[in-house]
Structure formats: C-alpha cells, structure tokens
Coordinates of C-alpha atoms and ligand atoms in Angstrom, one line a residue:
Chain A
X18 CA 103.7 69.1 -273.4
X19 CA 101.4 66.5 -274.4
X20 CA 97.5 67.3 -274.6
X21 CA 95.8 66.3 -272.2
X22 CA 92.7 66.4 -273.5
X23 CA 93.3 63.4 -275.7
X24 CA 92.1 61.9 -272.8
X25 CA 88.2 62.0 -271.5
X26 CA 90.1 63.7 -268.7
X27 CA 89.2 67.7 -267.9
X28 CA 91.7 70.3 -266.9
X29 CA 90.7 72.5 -264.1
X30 CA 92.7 75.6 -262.5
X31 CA 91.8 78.5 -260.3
X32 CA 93.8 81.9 -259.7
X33 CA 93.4 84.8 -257.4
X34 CA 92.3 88.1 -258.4
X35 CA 92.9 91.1 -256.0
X36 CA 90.9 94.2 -256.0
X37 CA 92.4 97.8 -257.1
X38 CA 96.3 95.8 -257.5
X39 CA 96.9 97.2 -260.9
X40 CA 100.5 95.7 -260.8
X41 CA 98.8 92.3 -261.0
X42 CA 96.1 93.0 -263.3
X43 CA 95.7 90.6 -266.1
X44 CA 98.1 88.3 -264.6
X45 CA 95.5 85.3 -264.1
X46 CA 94.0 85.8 -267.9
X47 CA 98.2 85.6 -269.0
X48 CA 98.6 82.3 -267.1
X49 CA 95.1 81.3 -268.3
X50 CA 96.8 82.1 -271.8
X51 CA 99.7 79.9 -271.5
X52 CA 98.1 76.9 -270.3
X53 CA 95.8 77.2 -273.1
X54 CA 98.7 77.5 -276.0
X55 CA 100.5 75.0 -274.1
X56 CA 97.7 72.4 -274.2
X57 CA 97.3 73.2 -278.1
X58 CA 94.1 75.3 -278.0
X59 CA 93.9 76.7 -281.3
X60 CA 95.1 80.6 -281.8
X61 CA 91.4 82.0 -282.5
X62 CA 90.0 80.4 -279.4
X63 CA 92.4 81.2 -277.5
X64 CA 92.1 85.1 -278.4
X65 CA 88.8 85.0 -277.8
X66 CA 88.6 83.1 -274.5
X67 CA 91.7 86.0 -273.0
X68 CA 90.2 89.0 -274.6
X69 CA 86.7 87.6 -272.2
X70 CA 88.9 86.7 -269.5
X71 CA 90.7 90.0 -269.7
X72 CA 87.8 91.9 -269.6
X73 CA 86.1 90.1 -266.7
X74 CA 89.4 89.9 -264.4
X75 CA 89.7 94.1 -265.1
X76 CA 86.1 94.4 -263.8
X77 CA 87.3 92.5 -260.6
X78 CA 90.0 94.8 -260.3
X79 CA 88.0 97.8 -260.7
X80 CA 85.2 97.3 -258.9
X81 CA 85.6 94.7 -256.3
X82 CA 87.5 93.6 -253.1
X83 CA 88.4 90.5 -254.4
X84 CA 88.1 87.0 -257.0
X85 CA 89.1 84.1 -258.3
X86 CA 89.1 83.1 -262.0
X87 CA 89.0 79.3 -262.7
X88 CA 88.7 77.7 -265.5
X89 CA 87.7 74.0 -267.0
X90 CA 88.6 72.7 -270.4
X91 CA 86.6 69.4 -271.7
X92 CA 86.9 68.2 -275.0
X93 CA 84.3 70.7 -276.3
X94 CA 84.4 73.4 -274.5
X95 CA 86.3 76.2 -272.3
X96 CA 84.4 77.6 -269.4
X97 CA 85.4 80.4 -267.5
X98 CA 83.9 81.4 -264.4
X99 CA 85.2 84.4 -263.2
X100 CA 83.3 85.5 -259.3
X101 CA 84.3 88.0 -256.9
X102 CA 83.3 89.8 -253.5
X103 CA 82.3 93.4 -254.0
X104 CA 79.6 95.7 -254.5
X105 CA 77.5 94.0 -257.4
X106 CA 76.0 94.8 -260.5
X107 CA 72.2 96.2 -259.6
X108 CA 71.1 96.3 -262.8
X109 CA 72.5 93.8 -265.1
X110 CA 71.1 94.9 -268.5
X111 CA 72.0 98.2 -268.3
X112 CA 75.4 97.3 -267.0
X113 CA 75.7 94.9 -270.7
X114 CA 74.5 98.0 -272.8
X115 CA 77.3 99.8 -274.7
X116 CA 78.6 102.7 -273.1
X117 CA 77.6 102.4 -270.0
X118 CA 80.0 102.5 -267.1
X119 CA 80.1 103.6 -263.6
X120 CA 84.3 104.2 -263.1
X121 CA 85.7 106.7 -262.0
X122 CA 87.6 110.0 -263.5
X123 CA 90.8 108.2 -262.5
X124 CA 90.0 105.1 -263.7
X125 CA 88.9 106.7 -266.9
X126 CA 92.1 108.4 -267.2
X127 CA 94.2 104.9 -267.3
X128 CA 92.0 104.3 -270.6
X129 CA 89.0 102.1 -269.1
X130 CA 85.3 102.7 -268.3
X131 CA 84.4 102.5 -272.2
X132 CA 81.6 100.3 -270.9
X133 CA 82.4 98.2 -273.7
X134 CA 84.3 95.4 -271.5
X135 CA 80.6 93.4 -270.7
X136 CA 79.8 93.3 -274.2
X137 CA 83.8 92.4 -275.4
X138 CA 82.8 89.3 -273.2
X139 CA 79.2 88.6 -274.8
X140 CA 81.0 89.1 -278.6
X141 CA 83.7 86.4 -277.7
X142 CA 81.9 83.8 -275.7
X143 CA 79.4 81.4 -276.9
X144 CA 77.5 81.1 -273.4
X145 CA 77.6 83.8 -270.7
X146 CA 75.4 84.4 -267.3
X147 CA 75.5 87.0 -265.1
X148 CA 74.5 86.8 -261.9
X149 CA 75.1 89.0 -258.9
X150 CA 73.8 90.3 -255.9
X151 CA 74.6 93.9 -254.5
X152 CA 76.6 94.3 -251.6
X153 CA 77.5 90.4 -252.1
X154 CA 79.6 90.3 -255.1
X155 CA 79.2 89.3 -259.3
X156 CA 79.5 86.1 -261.2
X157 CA 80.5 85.7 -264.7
X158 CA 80.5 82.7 -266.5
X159 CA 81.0 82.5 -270.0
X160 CA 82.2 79.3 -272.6
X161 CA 84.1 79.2 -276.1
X162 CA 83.5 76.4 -277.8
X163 CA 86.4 74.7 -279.0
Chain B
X12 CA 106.8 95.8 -293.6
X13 CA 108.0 94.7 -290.6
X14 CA 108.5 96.7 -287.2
X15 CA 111.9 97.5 -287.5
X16 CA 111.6 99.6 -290.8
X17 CA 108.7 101.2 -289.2
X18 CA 110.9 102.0 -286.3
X19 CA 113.9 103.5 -288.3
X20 CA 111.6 105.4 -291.0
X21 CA 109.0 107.3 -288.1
X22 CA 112.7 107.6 -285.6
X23 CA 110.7 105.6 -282.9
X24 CA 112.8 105.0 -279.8
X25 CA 113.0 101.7 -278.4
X26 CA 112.5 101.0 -274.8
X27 CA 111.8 97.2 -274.5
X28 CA 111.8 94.0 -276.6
X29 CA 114.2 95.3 -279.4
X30 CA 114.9 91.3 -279.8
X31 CA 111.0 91.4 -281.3
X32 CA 111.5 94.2 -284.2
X33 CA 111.8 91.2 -286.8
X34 CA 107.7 91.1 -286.4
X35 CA 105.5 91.4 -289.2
X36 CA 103.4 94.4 -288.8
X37 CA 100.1 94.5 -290.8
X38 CA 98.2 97.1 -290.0
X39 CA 97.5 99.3 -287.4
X40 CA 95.1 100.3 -284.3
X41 CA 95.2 104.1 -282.6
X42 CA 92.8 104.4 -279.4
X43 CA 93.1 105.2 -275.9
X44 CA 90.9 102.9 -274.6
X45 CA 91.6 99.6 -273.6
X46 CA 88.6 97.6 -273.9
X47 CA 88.4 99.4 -277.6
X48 CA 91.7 97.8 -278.5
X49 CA 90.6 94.8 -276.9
X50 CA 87.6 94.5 -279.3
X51 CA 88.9 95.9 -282.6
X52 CA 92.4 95.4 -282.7
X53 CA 93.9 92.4 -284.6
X54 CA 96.6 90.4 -284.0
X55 CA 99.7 92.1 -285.5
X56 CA 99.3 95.6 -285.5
X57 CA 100.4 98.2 -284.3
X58 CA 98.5 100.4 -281.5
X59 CA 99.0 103.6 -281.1
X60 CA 98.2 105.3 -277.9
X61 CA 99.2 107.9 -275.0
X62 CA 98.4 105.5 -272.2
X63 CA 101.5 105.0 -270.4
X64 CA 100.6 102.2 -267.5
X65 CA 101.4 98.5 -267.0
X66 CA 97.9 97.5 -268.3
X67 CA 98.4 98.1 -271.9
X68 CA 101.1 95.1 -271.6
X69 CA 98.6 93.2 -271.0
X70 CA 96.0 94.3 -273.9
X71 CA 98.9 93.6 -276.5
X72 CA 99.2 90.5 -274.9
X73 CA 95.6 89.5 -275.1
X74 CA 95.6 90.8 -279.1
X75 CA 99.1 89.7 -280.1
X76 CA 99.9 92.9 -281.6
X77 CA 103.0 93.2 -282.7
X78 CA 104.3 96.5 -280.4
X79 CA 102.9 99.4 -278.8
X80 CA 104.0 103.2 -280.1
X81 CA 103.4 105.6 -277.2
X82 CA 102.9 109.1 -278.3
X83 CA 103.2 112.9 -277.2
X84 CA 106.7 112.3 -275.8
X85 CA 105.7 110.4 -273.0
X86 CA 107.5 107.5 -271.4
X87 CA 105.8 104.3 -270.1
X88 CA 105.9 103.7 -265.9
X89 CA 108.7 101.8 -264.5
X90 CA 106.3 98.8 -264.3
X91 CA 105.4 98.7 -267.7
X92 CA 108.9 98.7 -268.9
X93 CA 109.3 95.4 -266.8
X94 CA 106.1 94.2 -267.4
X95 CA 106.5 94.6 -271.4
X96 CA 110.4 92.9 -271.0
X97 CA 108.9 90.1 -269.5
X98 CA 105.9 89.3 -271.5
X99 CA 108.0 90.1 -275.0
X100 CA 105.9 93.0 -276.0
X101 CA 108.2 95.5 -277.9
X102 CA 107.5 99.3 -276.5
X103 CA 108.7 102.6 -279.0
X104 CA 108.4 106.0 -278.0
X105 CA 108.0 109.2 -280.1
X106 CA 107.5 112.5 -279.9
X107 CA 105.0 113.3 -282.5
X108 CA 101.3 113.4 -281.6
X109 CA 99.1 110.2 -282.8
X110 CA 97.7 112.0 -286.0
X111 CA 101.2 112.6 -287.1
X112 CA 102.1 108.8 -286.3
X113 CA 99.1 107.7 -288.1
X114 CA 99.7 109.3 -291.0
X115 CA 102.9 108.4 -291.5
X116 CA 102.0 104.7 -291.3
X117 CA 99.6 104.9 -294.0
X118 CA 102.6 106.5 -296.5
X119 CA 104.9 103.6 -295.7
X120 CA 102.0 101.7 -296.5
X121 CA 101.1 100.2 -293.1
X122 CA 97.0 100.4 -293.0
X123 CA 94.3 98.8 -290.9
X124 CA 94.5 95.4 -292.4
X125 CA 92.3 93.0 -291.0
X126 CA 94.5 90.6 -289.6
X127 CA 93.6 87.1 -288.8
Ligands
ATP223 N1 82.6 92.6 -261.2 C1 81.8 93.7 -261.1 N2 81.4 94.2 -259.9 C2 80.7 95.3 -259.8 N3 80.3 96.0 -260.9 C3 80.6 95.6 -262.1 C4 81.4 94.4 -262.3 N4 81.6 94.3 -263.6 C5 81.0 95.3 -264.2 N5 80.4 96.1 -263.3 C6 79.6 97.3 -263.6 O1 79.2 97.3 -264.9 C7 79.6 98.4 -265.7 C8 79.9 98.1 -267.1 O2 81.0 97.1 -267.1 P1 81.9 97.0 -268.5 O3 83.0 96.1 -268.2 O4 81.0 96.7 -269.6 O5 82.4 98.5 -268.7 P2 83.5 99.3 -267.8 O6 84.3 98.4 -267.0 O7 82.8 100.4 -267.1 O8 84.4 99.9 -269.0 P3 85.5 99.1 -269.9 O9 85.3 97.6 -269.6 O10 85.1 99.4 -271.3 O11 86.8 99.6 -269.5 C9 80.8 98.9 -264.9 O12 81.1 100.3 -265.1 C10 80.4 98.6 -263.4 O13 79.5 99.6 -263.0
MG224 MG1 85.1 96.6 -267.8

C-alpha cells in the first residue's frame, strides 16, 4: 500500500469499544496496529502508540459501558483519542500514580489492576490529557510524535 | 537461540503457531501482570506466565514477543487458542512452575536482553 501521508492529506479512523466483552478486548488497538505498519509508521512508534492504545482500550473495557477509539495521523504526529461512557475517573492524579487501581478481585485475577496501565500511557505518549466527569464518562487523548 | 531449540531442550508443548518457532528469541520476560509485560517487555522475548485468557494474545501482540510459555500445567481458554492462531502468536505449555522455566532459560543462555 502506498503512504498516504506523502500527501498533506490526514488519515482518520474510529472503532468501537464495548464494555466488560473480553472476547473483543484489544481488537480496536490490533486494527489500529495494522493500519499503522501498513501506512509505513516506523516499528518504535508504532509500539509505543499500541502499548498506549492497549492500555487505554483495557480501561474501557474494564471500567466503562462503552467507547470509541479514533485515531488521526498528520505528517507529524499520531493522536489517539480514546472516550467512553461510564463511571469516570474522580480523582485523576491519584488515578495516574503507580499502583493505584480500583478493579476488582476478578479482574485482578486475569492479571490486570497493576495500576500501571495510566502511567504505560504517560511513558509512551508525548502529549496526554485526561479529562473526565463522574457518572458521565473519561477522555484520553494522548500523541506520539512521528 | 531461536524458539524452537528452546521448545525441544525445556519439552514445551506446542498449542498454536508451530509455523512461528523459526523466531529469534532474545531474552526473556516472566510476570503475571499484563500492564507489567506491557511496560517492560521487549520485543522478542519470551514471557513467561500462568495467565491463561485471550488477553495475553493481545499483550504479545502489542510487544512483538516472540511466544508465550504458560506454566504450572495449565492450558490456555478455547479463545485464546483461536485468538493466538489468528494473530500468529506461537503458545507452549509446560508443566514446570515459572522458577523452574526461568532458570532453565538462563542455562541455555536465553537472558533478559534488552531488545530493541
Ligand atoms: N476509562 C476509565 N473509566 C473509569 N475509570 C478509569 C478509567 N481508566 C482508568 N480508571 C481508573 O483509574 C485506575 C487506574 O487505571 P490504570 O489503567 O492506571 O490501572 P488499572 O487499570 O487499575 O490496572 P492496570 O492498567 O495496571 O491493569 C483504575 O483502577 C480505575 O479506577
Ligand atoms: Mg488499566
């Protein structure tokens, strides 16, 4: 496939992310991961804009009804912006300290609630905001620069 | 070394991907946690784990590790057996606990490299 982004042109996408459907889980950050090696994003970037993505698509699955990731790719820059419906994050800055997590002893079980999936996403991304309203639902938007 | 050696010298059983065993291996990752692998693994080893579900497909995905050795004589779900076909992600399966694996890895030589 050629590159598209040869051209001034962006590349925009969006994929749906359904709450507690572990069968699907991580399928939007795979497709996200193909597009990008097929559009000849380089290996590095590419790990570190799926291990975000990852991350931020399990949260949706864990802790929301439901999502959407999209994603844009300019020239100099992949954004991801990854928002769901569900019960929101009331206190963000604890939420991005290490170790802190609020799953459950199942969910623990299956190997998550490390609390170590927030800052995964602040350690890859060169730009991240947060923003999110209890009851409402969470927005995470983070960029790697290419 | 690559990952079929390491799966005829530990007696790993294969259960998906055997058409990936020609894989470099170069190093190594042990951990039950996902988002642990996800930040420290690199692309190429080998993780070493007792988590059994689908979404560990995924996390080797996301790394590019080079299989996944599941420990303690358990067996993966049905739908990580399909998932990991799919995606190309070689599954083994062993008996010994992950200390044991571990160790042996480090006598054939296979240690945490920092792959790039
Ligand atoms: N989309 C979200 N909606 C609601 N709460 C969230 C969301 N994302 C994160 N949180 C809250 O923030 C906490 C920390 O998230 P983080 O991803 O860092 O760790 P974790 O998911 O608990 O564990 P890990 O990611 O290591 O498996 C979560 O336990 C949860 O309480
Ligand atoms: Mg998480």
């Amino acid at each position: 496939m050629r590159c598209p982004m040869a051209s001034e042109t962006s590349f925009q996408q969006e994929f749906a992310i359904e709450g507690g459907d572990f069968n699907n889980a991580g399928r939007a950050s795979s497709r996200l991961r193909n597009i990008l090696k097929q559009i000849g994003i380089s290996p590095l970037v590419i790990r570190r804009v799926s291990t975000a993505s990852y991350e931020a698509e399990m949260n949706v699955v864990l802790y929301a009804r439901r999502g959407t990731l999209s994603f844009m790719v300019t020239p100099e820059k992949i954004t991801i912006v990854v928002e769901d419906e569900g019960q929101g994050i009331a206190d963000i800055g604890l939420a991005m300290q290490e170790g802190y997590s609020t799953a459950s002893r199942e969910i623990r079980e299956m190997g998550f609630g490390a609390g170590m999936g927030l800052p995964n996403i602040k350690k890859n991304a060169d730009e991240l905001e947060i923003s999110s309203e209890v009851g409402l639902g969470t927005t995470v938007r983070f960029s790697v620069k290419i | 070394m690559i990952l079929k050696d390491v799966v005829e010298k530990l007696g790993l059983k294969e259960r998906t991907a055997s058409e990936k065993l020609a894989v470099e291996v170069n190093g190594g990752y042990a951990s039950d946690l996902l988002s642990d692998v996800l930040a420290n693994a690199q692309p190429g080893n080998l993780w070493v784990t007792l988590q059994v579900h689908q979404n560990v497909v995924g996390v080797a995905v996301v790394r590019e590790l080079a299989g996944i050795v599941i420990v303690n004589g358990r067996e993966p779900d049905e739908e990580t057996l399909k998932r990991a076909q799919e995606e190309g992600i070689p599954i083994m399966v062993t008996s010994l606990p992950t200390f044991d694996v571990v160790g042996r890895l480090y006598q054939l030589g296979v240690s945490r490299a920092p792959g790039r």
